[in-house]
Short mmCIF file of C-alpha atoms and ligand atoms in Angstrom, two decimals:
data_model
loop_
_atom_site.label_atom_id
_atom_site.label_comp_id
_atom_site.label_asym_id
_atom_site.label_seq_id
_atom_site.Cartn_x
_atom_site.Cartn_y
_atom_site.Cartn_z
CA MET W 1 12.00 -32.14 -0.16
CA GLN W 2 8.96 -30.32 -1.54
CA ALA W 3 8.11 -27.24 0.55
CA ALA W 4 4.55 -26.92 1.87
CA GLU W 5 2.39 -24.29 0.13
CA LYS W 6 -0.11 -22.02 1.85
CA PRO W 7 -3.48 -23.75 1.37
CA GLU W 8 -4.68 -22.42 -2.02
CA ASN W 9 -2.15 -19.58 -1.57
CA ASN W 10 -4.87 -17.82 0.42
CA PRO W 11 -3.56 -15.08 2.75
CA GLN W 12 -6.80 -15.35 4.70
CA THR W 13 -5.52 -18.57 6.27
CA LEU W 14 -2.83 -16.46 7.98
CA ASP W 15 -2.88 -14.76 11.36
CA MET W 16 -1.86 -11.08 11.31
CA LYS W 17 -0.16 -11.56 14.69
CA ASP W 18 2.35 -13.95 13.06
CA ILE W 19 2.94 -11.51 10.21
CA THR W 20 3.52 -8.48 12.44
CA ALA W 21 5.77 -10.57 14.70
CA LEU W 22 7.96 -11.62 11.76
CA CYS W 23 8.05 -8.03 10.49
CA LYS W 24 9.39 -6.86 13.83
CA ARG W 25 11.68 -9.86 14.48
CA ARG W 26 13.40 -9.58 11.12
CA GLY W 27 13.45 -5.81 10.71
CA PHE W 28 10.72 -5.08 8.15
CA VAL W 29 8.37 -2.84 10.16
CA PHE W 30 8.59 -1.47 13.71
CA PRO W 31 6.05 0.58 15.66
CA ALA W 32 7.17 4.24 15.50
CA SER W 33 8.60 5.50 18.81
CA ASP W 34 8.68 1.90 20.00
CA ILE W 35 10.77 2.59 23.11
CA TYR W 36 8.11 5.11 24.23
CA GLY W 37 5.26 2.64 23.72
CA GLY W 38 4.57 3.60 20.09
CA ILE W 39 2.23 6.22 18.62
CA ASN W 40 -1.02 5.02 17.12
CA GLY W 41 -1.08 5.02 13.33
CA PHE W 42 2.65 5.56 12.74
CA TRP W 43 5.20 2.96 11.65
CA ASP W 44 8.90 2.82 10.91
CA TYR W 45 10.48 0.70 8.20
CA GLY W 46 13.52 -1.29 9.30
CA PRO W 47 16.60 -2.37 7.33
CA LEU W 48 14.66 -4.90 5.23
CA GLY W 49 11.37 -2.98 5.11
CA ILE W 50 13.04 0.01 3.50
CA GLU W 51 14.65 -2.26 0.86
CA LEU W 52 11.31 -3.90 0.07
CA LYS W 53 9.59 -0.51 -0.08
CA ASN W 54 12.29 0.90 -2.35
CA ASN W 55 11.97 -2.13 -4.64
CA LEU W 56 8.22 -1.61 -5.04
CA ARG W 57 8.70 2.15 -5.44
CA ASP W 58 11.38 1.62 -8.11
CA LEU W 59 9.29 -0.94 -9.99
CA TRP W 60 6.37 1.53 -10.13
CA TRP W 61 8.62 4.39 -11.25
CA LYS W 62 10.18 2.20 -13.94
CA HIS W 63 6.78 0.98 -15.08
CA MET W 64 5.38 4.54 -15.22
CA VAL W 65 8.20 6.99 -15.94
CA VAL W 66 11.35 5.22 -17.15
CA THR W 67 9.75 2.70 -19.52
CA PRO W 68 6.07 3.68 -19.59
CA PRO W 69 3.59 1.16 -21.00
CA ILE W 70 2.78 0.79 -24.67
CA GLY W 71 -0.43 2.70 -25.46
CA PRO W 72 -3.37 1.60 -27.63
CA ASP W 73 -1.59 3.06 -30.72
CA GLY W 74 1.39 0.73 -30.25
CA HIS W 75 3.75 3.47 -29.00
CA PRO W 76 4.94 4.11 -25.43
CA VAL W 77 2.74 6.61 -23.60
CA GLN W 78 4.31 9.84 -22.29
CA ILE W 79 4.75 10.19 -18.54
CA VAL W 80 7.01 12.54 -16.57
CA GLY W 81 7.63 12.72 -12.84
CA VAL W 82 7.50 15.41 -10.18
CA ASP W 83 8.34 15.62 -6.49
CA SER W 84 6.19 18.36 -4.99
CA SER W 85 6.20 19.92 -1.56
CA ILE W 86 4.25 18.28 1.25
CA ILE W 87 3.06 21.71 2.44
CA GLN W 88 1.42 23.86 -0.23
CA ASN W 89 -0.45 27.15 -0.20
CA PRO W 90 -3.52 26.38 1.96
CA ARG W 91 -5.76 27.89 -0.73
CA ALA W 92 -4.92 24.84 -2.85
CA TRP W 93 -6.70 22.62 -0.30
CA VAL W 94 -9.74 24.88 -0.30
CA ALA W 95 -9.89 24.61 -4.10
CA SER W 96 -9.41 20.84 -4.09
CA GLY W 97 -12.35 20.41 -1.73
CA HIS W 98 -10.27 18.97 1.10
CA VAL W 99 -10.81 21.84 3.57
CA GLY W 100 -14.57 21.67 3.11
CA GLY W 101 -15.14 18.01 2.45
CA PHE W 102 -12.28 15.66 3.35
CA SER W 103 -13.86 14.26 6.44
CA ASP W 104 -15.18 11.07 7.99
CA PRO W 105 -18.18 10.76 10.29
CA MET W 106 -17.07 9.97 13.82
CA VAL W 107 -18.82 9.11 17.07
CA ASP W 108 -17.48 9.38 20.61
CA CYS W 109 -18.19 7.02 23.47
CA ARG W 110 -19.04 9.11 26.53
CA GLU W 111 -18.08 6.25 28.86
CA THR W 112 -14.73 5.01 27.48
CA LYS W 113 -13.80 8.34 25.81
CA LYS W 114 -12.93 6.36 22.67
CA ARG W 115 -13.63 7.78 19.23
CA TYR W 116 -14.74 5.66 16.26
CA ARG W 117 -15.42 6.13 12.58
CA ALA W 118 -19.18 5.69 12.40
CA ASP W 119 -18.97 3.89 9.06
CA HIS W 120 -16.51 1.37 10.55
CA LEU W 121 -18.88 0.26 13.32
CA ILE W 122 -21.18 -2.70 12.78
CA VAL W 123 -24.23 -2.94 15.03
CA LEU W 124 -25.55 -6.41 15.89
CA LYS W 125 -29.29 -5.97 16.35
CA PRO W 126 -30.92 -8.98 18.08
CA GLU W 127 -33.38 -10.68 15.71
CA ASP W 128 -35.66 -11.48 18.68
CA GLY W 129 -35.62 -7.84 19.88
CA GLU W 130 -34.21 -8.93 23.28
CA GLY W 131 -31.08 -7.28 24.73
CA ALA W 132 -28.60 -4.61 23.67
CA TRP W 133 -27.61 -3.77 20.13
CA ILE W 134 -23.91 -4.64 20.20
CA ALA W 135 -21.52 -2.37 18.29
CA VAL W 136 -18.19 -3.81 17.13
CA LEU W 137 -15.47 -2.63 14.78
CA GLU W 138 -15.84 -4.16 11.33
CA ASP W 139 -13.22 -6.75 10.26
CA ASP W 140 -12.40 -7.68 13.86
CA GLU W 141 -13.66 -11.24 14.26
CA GLU W 142 -11.67 -11.77 17.44
CA PHE W 143 -13.26 -8.77 19.18
CA LEU W 144 -16.72 -9.80 17.95
CA ALA W 145 -16.32 -13.26 19.47
CA LYS W 146 -15.18 -11.79 22.81
CA ARG W 147 -17.99 -9.24 22.86
CA LEU W 148 -20.65 -11.83 22.11
CA LYS W 149 -19.35 -14.00 24.91
CA LYS W 150 -19.64 -11.09 27.33
CA ALA W 151 -22.77 -9.28 26.22
CA GLY W 152 -24.49 -11.62 23.78
CA LYS W 153 -26.65 -13.48 26.34
CA GLY W 154 -25.70 -16.86 24.86
CA LYS W 155 -26.64 -15.85 21.31
CA SER W 156 -24.38 -16.39 18.32
CA SER W 157 -23.52 -13.95 15.54
CA SER W 158 -26.27 -15.34 13.27
CA ASP W 159 -28.94 -14.46 15.86
CA PHE W 160 -28.35 -10.79 15.05
CA GLU W 161 -28.99 -8.57 12.06
CA HIS W 162 -25.65 -6.90 11.14
CA ILE W 163 -26.09 -3.23 10.21
CA ASN W 164 -23.60 -0.40 9.68
CA LEU W 165 -23.99 2.28 12.40
CA THR W 166 -24.54 4.95 9.74
CA GLU W 167 -27.66 3.07 8.62
CA ILE W 168 -29.48 3.16 11.93
CA GLU W 169 -31.53 6.10 13.21
CA THR W 170 -29.72 8.20 15.83
CA SER W 171 -32.90 7.90 17.93
CA ASP W 172 -31.97 4.19 18.30
CA TYR W 173 -28.49 4.99 19.69
CA ASP W 174 -29.84 4.58 23.24
CA LYS W 175 -30.08 0.81 22.58
CA VAL W 176 -26.48 0.51 21.32
CA LEU W 177 -23.68 -0.90 23.46
CA ALA W 178 -20.46 0.75 22.25
CA PRO W 179 -17.31 -1.38 21.82
CA GLU W 180 -15.67 -1.80 25.25
CA ALA W 181 -18.45 0.12 27.08
CA LYS W 182 -20.35 -1.33 30.05
CA GLU W 183 -23.42 0.91 29.77
CA ILE W 184 -25.70 1.12 26.76
CA GLY W 185 -26.50 4.40 24.97
CA THR W 186 -23.10 6.06 25.36
CA LEU W 187 -22.41 6.90 21.70
CA THR W 188 -22.74 10.51 20.56
CA GLU W 189 -24.36 11.46 17.25
CA PRO W 190 -21.93 11.33 14.28
CA GLN W 191 -19.97 14.48 13.54
CA GLU W 192 -17.81 15.20 10.53
CA PHE W 193 -14.10 15.14 11.37
CA ASN W 194 -11.59 16.67 8.90
CA LEU W 195 -8.69 14.30 8.28
CA MET W 196 -6.04 16.85 7.37
CA PHE W 197 -3.19 17.45 9.79
CA GLU W 198 -2.79 21.17 10.47
CA THR W 199 0.42 23.05 11.11
CA TYR W 200 1.62 26.68 11.13
CA VAL W 201 4.11 28.22 8.77
CA GLY W 202 6.43 30.86 10.23
CA ALA W 203 6.75 32.30 13.68
CA VAL W 204 3.19 33.50 14.26
CA ARG W 205 0.55 30.91 15.13
CA ASP W 206 -2.62 32.54 13.82
CA GLU W 207 -5.26 31.60 11.23
CA ASP W 208 -3.28 33.27 8.43
CA ALA W 209 -0.29 31.03 9.14
CA LYS W 210 -2.32 27.81 9.11
CA ALA W 211 -1.25 25.18 6.57
CA TYR W 212 -1.87 21.49 5.99
CA LEU W 213 0.21 18.36 5.48
CA ARG W 214 -0.93 16.95 2.14
CA PRO W 215 -3.54 14.19 2.45
CA GLU W 216 -2.77 12.96 -1.10
CA THR W 217 0.13 13.44 -3.50
CA ALA W 218 -2.30 14.11 -6.37
CA GLN W 219 -2.81 17.82 -5.73
CA GLY W 220 0.94 18.50 -6.00
CA ILE W 221 0.60 17.17 -9.55
CA PHE W 222 -2.36 19.41 -10.46
CA LEU W 223 -0.53 22.41 -9.02
CA ASN W 224 2.41 21.68 -11.33
CA TYR W 225 0.35 20.84 -14.43
CA LYS W 226 1.01 24.22 -16.07
CA ASN W 227 4.70 24.29 -15.10
CA VAL W 228 5.21 20.83 -16.59
CA LEU W 229 3.39 21.75 -19.81
CA ASP W 230 5.39 24.97 -20.14
CA SER W 231 8.75 23.40 -19.36
CA SER W 232 8.70 20.01 -21.06
CA ARG W 233 7.69 18.70 -24.45
CA VAL W 234 4.68 16.64 -23.38
CA LYS W 235 1.50 16.82 -25.45
CA MET W 236 -1.99 15.55 -24.73
CA PRO W 237 -2.51 12.78 -23.72
CA PHE W 238 0.21 12.52 -21.09
CA GLY W 239 0.75 11.66 -17.45
CA ILE W 240 2.48 13.15 -14.43
CA ALA W 241 3.62 10.71 -11.76
CA GLN W 242 4.55 11.24 -8.16
CA ILE W 243 5.57 9.03 -5.23
CA GLY W 244 5.65 10.40 -1.73
CA LYS W 245 4.29 10.74 1.76
CA ALA W 246 0.69 11.60 2.54
CA PHE W 247 -0.83 12.27 5.94
CA ARG W 248 -4.36 11.65 7.20
CA ASN W 249 -5.46 11.97 10.78
CA GLU W 250 -7.44 8.73 10.51
CA VAL W 251 -10.01 8.30 13.28
CA ASN W 252 -9.23 4.61 13.68
CA PRO W 253 -5.85 3.69 12.21
CA ARG W 254 -5.61 -0.10 12.27
CA ASN W 255 -4.69 -3.36 10.68
CA PHE W 256 -0.96 -2.78 10.96
CA ILE W 257 0.28 -0.57 8.09
CA PHE W 258 -2.98 -0.92 6.10
CA ARG W 259 -4.54 2.26 7.46
CA SER W 260 -1.97 4.53 9.03
CA ARG W 261 -1.76 8.27 9.63
CA GLU W 262 1.47 8.73 7.70
CA PHE W 263 1.84 6.61 4.58
CA GLU W 264 3.15 6.69 1.03
CA GLN W 265 1.29 6.88 -2.24
CA MET W 266 2.23 6.25 -5.87
CA GLU W 267 -0.09 8.36 -7.99
CA LEU W 268 -0.44 9.01 -11.68
CA GLU W 269 -2.63 11.79 -13.07
CA TRP W 270 -3.29 10.96 -16.71
CA PHE W 271 -4.49 14.00 -18.71
CA CYS W 272 -6.51 13.41 -21.87
CA HIS W 273 -9.21 14.88 -24.13
CA PRO W 274 -12.63 14.41 -22.46
CA ASP W 275 -13.80 12.24 -25.40
CA ASP W 276 -10.93 9.81 -24.80
CA ALA W 277 -11.50 9.33 -21.07
CA LYS W 278 -13.19 5.94 -21.45
CA THR W 279 -10.42 4.50 -23.64
CA TRP W 280 -7.80 5.57 -21.14
CA ARG W 281 -9.76 4.40 -18.14
CA ASP W 282 -9.98 0.91 -19.66
CA PHE W 283 -6.29 1.08 -20.55
CA TRP W 284 -5.21 1.92 -16.99
CA PHE W 285 -7.54 -0.66 -15.43
CA ALA W 286 -5.70 -3.36 -17.39
CA GLU W 287 -2.19 -1.89 -16.90
CA ARG W 288 -2.51 -1.57 -13.17
CA GLN W 289 -3.56 -5.17 -12.71
CA LYS W 290 -0.57 -6.24 -14.81
CA PHE W 291 1.69 -4.17 -12.54
CA TRP W 292 0.56 -5.82 -9.31
CA LYS W 293 1.06 -9.25 -10.88
CA LEU W 294 4.57 -8.25 -11.90
CA ALA W 295 5.24 -7.22 -8.30
CA GLY W 296 4.18 -10.67 -7.13
CA LEU W 297 0.46 -10.64 -6.26
CA SER W 298 -1.45 -13.57 -7.67
CA ASP W 299 -4.66 -13.30 -9.66
CA ASP W 300 -6.45 -15.43 -7.07
CA ASN W 301 -5.86 -12.81 -4.40
CA MET W 302 -6.89 -9.68 -6.34
CA ILE W 303 -10.22 -8.43 -7.58
CA MET W 304 -11.39 -5.35 -9.44
CA ARG W 305 -14.46 -3.76 -7.86
CA ASP W 306 -16.54 -0.86 -9.21
CA HIS W 307 -17.52 1.72 -6.59
CA ASP W 308 -21.20 2.03 -5.82
CA SER W 309 -22.55 5.51 -6.59
CA ASP W 310 -22.76 6.39 -2.85
CA GLU W 311 -19.03 5.60 -2.40
CA LEU W 312 -17.79 8.00 -5.09
CA SER W 313 -15.51 10.87 -4.05
CA HIS W 314 -16.62 14.44 -4.73
CA TYR W 315 -14.39 14.62 -7.84
CA ALA W 316 -15.61 11.38 -9.40
CA LYS W 317 -19.38 11.90 -9.16
CA GLU W 318 -19.87 13.23 -12.68
CA GLY W 319 -17.67 10.81 -14.56
CA LEU W 320 -17.27 7.19 -15.49
CA GLY W 321 -16.86 6.13 -11.87
CA THR W 322 -14.06 4.59 -9.88
CA ALA W 323 -12.86 1.02 -9.62
CA ASP W 324 -10.60 -0.38 -6.94
CA ILE W 325 -8.02 -3.11 -7.19
CA GLU W 326 -8.61 -4.99 -3.96
CA TYR W 327 -6.45 -7.55 -2.20
CA ARG W 328 -7.40 -10.53 -0.07
CA PHE W 329 -5.87 -9.25 3.19
CA PRO W 330 -6.10 -11.57 6.23
CA PHE W 331 -8.19 -9.03 8.17
CA THR W 332 -10.72 -8.34 5.41
CA ALA W 333 -11.86 -12.00 5.30
CA PRO W 334 -13.98 -13.14 3.68
CA GLY W 335 -13.86 -9.94 1.60
CA TYR W 336 -11.10 -7.85 0.05
CA GLY W 337 -9.52 -4.49 0.94
CA GLU W 338 -8.56 -1.56 -1.30
CA LEU W 339 -5.02 -1.52 -2.66
CA GLU W 340 -5.42 1.02 -5.45
CA GLY W 341 -8.23 3.22 -6.75
CA ILE W 342 -8.58 4.11 -10.44
CA ALA W 343 -10.80 7.16 -10.72
CA HIS W 344 -12.14 9.31 -13.51
CA ARG W 345 -11.65 12.73 -11.86
CA CYS W 346 -13.13 14.53 -14.91
CA ASP W 347 -11.81 18.13 -15.04
CA PHE W 348 -12.77 18.72 -11.41
CA ASP W 349 -9.33 19.60 -10.03
CA LEU W 350 -8.03 21.76 -12.89
CA LYS W 351 -11.35 23.61 -13.02
CA GLN W 352 -11.22 24.31 -9.28
CA HIS W 353 -7.58 25.45 -9.36
CA GLN W 354 -8.27 27.61 -12.41
CA GLU W 355 -11.13 29.30 -10.62
CA HIS W 356 -9.39 29.73 -7.25
CA SER W 357 -5.96 30.78 -8.58
CA GLY W 358 -7.19 32.91 -11.47
CA GLN W 359 -4.62 31.20 -13.76
CA LYS W 360 -5.75 29.82 -17.14
CA LEU W 361 -5.19 26.08 -17.22
CA GLU W 362 -6.85 25.26 -20.55
CA TYR W 363 -4.92 23.23 -23.09
CA ILE W 364 -4.72 24.42 -26.69
CA ASP W 365 -4.59 21.22 -28.72
CA PRO W 366 -2.58 21.47 -31.95
CA GLU W 367 -3.76 17.98 -32.95
CA ARG W 368 -7.43 19.07 -32.77
CA GLU W 369 -7.39 22.36 -34.67
CA ASN W 370 -6.28 24.33 -31.61
CA GLU W 371 -9.34 23.29 -29.62
CA ARG W 372 -9.19 24.77 -26.10
CA TYR W 373 -10.26 22.51 -23.27
CA LEU W 374 -9.58 21.48 -19.72
CA PRO W 375 -8.35 17.91 -19.97
CA HIS W 376 -10.05 15.08 -18.13
CA VAL W 377 -8.05 13.03 -15.69
CA ILE W 378 -7.80 9.29 -15.11
CA GLU W 379 -6.05 8.66 -11.83
CA PRO W 380 -4.51 5.34 -10.81
CA ALA W 381 -3.74 6.01 -7.11
CA ALA W 382 -1.93 3.24 -5.25
CA GLY W 383 -0.67 2.92 -1.70
CA LEU W 384 3.05 2.16 -1.53
CA THR W 385 3.00 1.17 2.13
CA ARG W 386 -0.29 -0.69 1.65
CA GLY W 387 1.31 -2.41 -1.34
CA ILE W 388 4.16 -3.57 0.92
CA LEU W 389 1.61 -5.12 3.25
CA ALA W 390 0.02 -6.99 0.34
CA LEU W 391 3.44 -8.27 -0.79
CA ILE W 392 4.24 -9.39 2.76
CA CYS W 393 0.90 -11.21 3.14
CA GLU W 394 1.33 -12.84 -0.27
CA ALA W 395 4.89 -13.95 0.53
CA TYR W 396 4.33 -15.29 4.05
CA THR W 397 4.39 -19.09 3.70
CA PRO W 398 4.18 -21.33 6.76
CA ASP W 399 6.25 -24.50 6.37
CA PRO W 400 6.49 -26.81 9.36
CA ASP W 401 9.15 -28.87 7.55
CA ARG W 402 11.89 -26.27 7.90
CA PRO W 403 13.59 -24.93 11.04
CA SER W 404 12.24 -21.39 10.62
CA GLY W 405 8.67 -22.75 10.26
CA VAL W 406 8.03 -20.07 7.63
CA TYR W 407 9.61 -18.54 4.58
CA MET W 408 8.88 -15.34 2.65
CA ASN W 409 8.15 -16.18 -0.95
CA PHE W 410 9.04 -12.79 -2.49
CA LYS W 411 9.64 -12.69 -6.22
CA PRO W 412 13.43 -12.44 -6.72
CA ARG W 413 13.06 -8.93 -8.20
CA MET W 414 11.23 -7.71 -5.07
CA ALA W 415 13.24 -9.56 -2.40
CA PRO W 416 15.21 -7.19 -0.11
CA LYS W 417 18.30 -9.40 -0.45
CA LYS W 418 18.83 -11.28 -3.69
CA ALA W 419 21.34 -13.75 -2.31
CA ALA W 420 23.33 -14.71 0.76
CA ILE W 421 26.91 -15.90 0.71
CA LEU W 422 27.56 -18.37 3.48
CA PRO W 423 31.00 -19.86 4.18
CA LEU W 424 30.37 -23.27 5.72
CA THR W 425 32.89 -22.62 8.47
CA ALA W 426 34.72 -19.54 9.74
CA LYS W 427 38.11 -21.18 8.95
CA ASP W 428 39.96 -23.17 6.24
CA GLY W 429 39.94 -20.21 3.85
CA HIS W 430 36.13 -20.28 3.51
CA PRO W 431 35.54 -16.67 4.69
CA ASP W 432 38.12 -15.27 2.26
CA LYS W 433 36.57 -17.07 -0.70
CA ALA W 434 33.14 -15.91 0.45
CA GLU W 435 34.30 -12.32 0.63
CA LYS W 436 35.78 -12.60 -2.87
CA LEU W 437 32.40 -13.72 -4.22
CA TYR W 438 30.65 -11.01 -2.23
CA MET W 439 32.90 -8.33 -3.76
CA GLU W 440 32.12 -9.65 -7.25
CA LEU W 441 28.37 -9.44 -6.71
CA ARG W 442 27.76 -6.44 -4.51
CA GLU W 443 27.94 -3.78 -7.23
CA ASP W 444 24.98 -5.33 -9.03
CA PHE W 445 22.96 -7.12 -6.35
CA PRO W 446 22.08 -6.48 -2.71
CA VAL W 447 23.73 -9.55 -1.14
CA ASP W 448 24.33 -10.61 2.44
CA LEU W 449 27.69 -11.95 3.54
CA ASP W 450 26.96 -13.95 6.70
CA ILE W 451 29.93 -15.73 8.23
CA LYS W 452 29.11 -16.87 11.76
CA GLN W 453 26.59 -19.36 13.30
CA ASN W 454 25.71 -22.86 12.19
CA ILE W 455 24.57 -23.16 8.62
CA GLY W 456 21.03 -24.30 9.53
CA LYS W 457 20.41 -21.13 11.54
CA ARG W 458 21.78 -18.99 8.74
CA TYR W 459 19.47 -20.67 6.19
CA ALA W 460 16.56 -20.14 8.59
CA ARG W 461 17.26 -16.42 8.80
CA GLN W 462 17.50 -16.10 5.02
CA ASP W 463 14.22 -18.04 4.62
CA GLU W 464 12.47 -15.65 6.98
CA ILE W 465 13.71 -12.56 5.16
CA GLY W 466 12.86 -14.08 1.78
CA THR W 467 16.33 -14.34 0.22
CA PRO W 468 15.77 -16.46 -2.89
CA PHE W 469 19.30 -17.94 -3.19
CA CYS W 470 22.04 -18.95 -0.76
CA PHE W 471 25.55 -19.70 -2.03
CA THR W 472 27.61 -21.90 0.28
CA ILE W 473 31.40 -22.03 0.23
CA ASP W 474 32.84 -25.33 1.49
CA ASN W 475 35.94 -27.51 1.17
CA ASP W 476 35.05 -28.44 -2.43
CA THR W 477 35.03 -24.75 -3.30
CA MET W 478 38.65 -24.56 -2.17
CA GLN W 479 39.51 -27.39 -4.61
CA ASP W 480 37.40 -26.67 -7.70
CA ASP W 481 35.91 -23.16 -7.35
CA THR W 482 32.31 -24.37 -7.31
CA VAL W 483 29.64 -23.33 -4.81
CA THR W 484 26.34 -24.85 -3.67
CA VAL W 485 23.21 -22.88 -4.56
CA ARG W 486 20.22 -23.47 -2.30
CA GLU W 487 16.87 -22.33 -3.71
CA ARG W 488 14.60 -20.86 -1.04
CA ASN W 489 11.20 -22.36 -1.89
CA THR W 490 12.20 -25.91 -2.77
CA MET W 491 15.37 -26.02 -0.64
CA ALA W 492 16.85 -27.91 -3.61
CA GLN W 493 20.63 -27.64 -3.94
CA GLU W 494 22.89 -27.72 -6.97
CA ARG W 495 26.54 -26.94 -7.61
CA ILE W 496 27.66 -24.25 -10.02
CA ALA W 497 31.02 -22.70 -10.87
CA MET W 498 31.82 -19.63 -8.80
CA ASP W 499 32.46 -17.55 -11.91
CA GLN W 500 28.92 -18.37 -13.11
CA VAL W 501 27.19 -16.97 -10.03
CA HIS W 502 26.78 -13.43 -11.40
CA ALA W 503 25.18 -14.68 -14.64
CA TYR W 504 23.02 -17.14 -12.69
CA LEU W 505 21.64 -14.34 -10.47
CA SER W 506 21.10 -11.96 -13.42
CA GLU W 507 18.97 -14.60 -15.12
CA LYS W 508 16.96 -15.34 -11.97
CA MET W 509 16.20 -11.64 -11.34
CA LYS W 510 14.05 -11.58 -14.48
CA ALA W 511 11.44 -13.69 -12.63
N1 GAP P 601 -5.62 10.85 -4.97
C1 GAP P 601 -6.63 9.90 -4.71
C2 GAP P 601 -6.49 9.27 -3.41
O1 GAP P 601 -5.72 9.67 -2.57
P1 GAP P 601 -7.40 7.29 -1.98
O2 GAP P 601 -8.25 6.12 -2.39
O3 GAP P 601 -7.85 8.08 -0.81
O4 GAP P 601 -7.29 8.18 -3.28
C3 GAP P 601 -5.22 6.09 -2.72
O5 GAP P 601 -5.92 6.79 -1.73
C4 GAP P 601 -4.50 4.90 -2.09
O6 GAP P 601 -3.69 5.35 -0.99
C5 GAP P 601 -5.44 3.86 -1.48
O7 GAP P 601 -5.89 2.94 -2.46
C6 GAP P 601 -4.54 3.19 -0.46
O8 GAP P 601 -3.74 2.21 -1.06
C7 GAP P 601 -3.65 4.33 0.01
N2 GAP P 601 -4.14 4.88 1.29
C8 GAP P 601 -5.17 5.74 1.48
N3 GAP P 601 -5.32 6.01 2.79
C9 GAP P 601 -4.37 5.29 3.44
C10 GAP P 601 -3.99 5.15 4.81
N4 GAP P 601 -4.61 5.82 5.78
N5 GAP P 601 -2.96 4.32 5.12
C11 GAP P 601 -2.29 3.65 4.15
N6 GAP P 601 -2.60 3.75 2.84
C12 GAP P 601 -3.62 4.57 2.48
#
């Protein structure tokens, strides 16, 4: 039987509720502190979620550090890794601009006591000038429909001009009905809200002991730039890579793990001569798109978008700009949402750290007659946890023709489990044979040995967790040492010799 495909493989035909339900049901992602009712913006990765996350993390590390890409000169580029501390000297965050400038504009609702990011609120201004200006959170079609029903006076969405709250005069706020409010005019003027989580180091809780949880992994790389140069044999151009946790006290964490307060990043800082920045920017634009395809995202669901000048971060203003790789997430319909940013950070960070620390960070370039310069930086900065969400949305495939009603179409190399070994019955020697096969495979592949329950239910579970191959042990196996392989997407079955299973899986993992 041919399995049904998602219409045009478009994740925007999916409902996030179904995706989050599967993630919880099958152990990919749970709300953090679930038994206490959760904590907004924090998520835990379950037994399968951690495997999927590790697979994406390992693919990135391999692609960057273990076997880095081939550069424009036909030779592999040089990249080394670091794992820096989450808490650094707080002066580093002053130098990087995060203490002064890493903030979002937020507004409070005096009635509901809710706080919103001003740039995430869309105001529906009635074209006919009659009635309230209705504020809703962007990307929340369901809420918009409910709100219009309640406060829209019979009008539909097209009867309103849609404007971002930051684009309307604050003197017009008295006409705005905040999300969930009953009264109009309850929003405060926007105020800047710093996103860094603060903590205290040591026993005394005063200003001198204040420190920050890192809001990006990038600064840990800049802080180690000199140590890496002094301790390893890298020469310009070269990269330093880091994967790790970052923390942002987001005003409105939402859309499942897309915007959370604790998340993971995979960042590369690529150091080069300022004259070569454009070549390397173009190089990384192309490489990063190749990477996401390798991980399993299809071309149809990704776009590259240049930032407008008013979107540029403080460090990218002077340079060649920033482009994002965006993914067609269900909740960004009909648009796309950022998955990775590729920025030209110029020499902003090294210059700032040089000035604030008093340490010389210039490079003396033996290839350019000992020219001294602060290198420019091209930064491909990807979200690991956001990447997991994209892989999950891409893989989720409804299929009414199978008992589970859905299967996860992960690429074999990304799937949390590569295969399941299923004895047809729990007797007649089937479990022992199954365990023998399991022992042969487990050193090289994460495989599930699942003995109990009827076979249909076991297939359904494997479909939902995205296991690409199931090997079934039955009475024929006891006679001739062959097993049935069931392929997840097509559900097609074939028989192969048991001693060929390892080679079969090795071949399939290349996909
Ligand atoms: N060092 C540059 C930097 O941090 P960014 O665009 O703020 O740039 C890079 O973050 C990536 O980190 C984003 O493209 C996104 O994938 C991920 N990211 C940022 N904020 C996030 C959040 N609150 N939750 C989950 N992922 C986030």
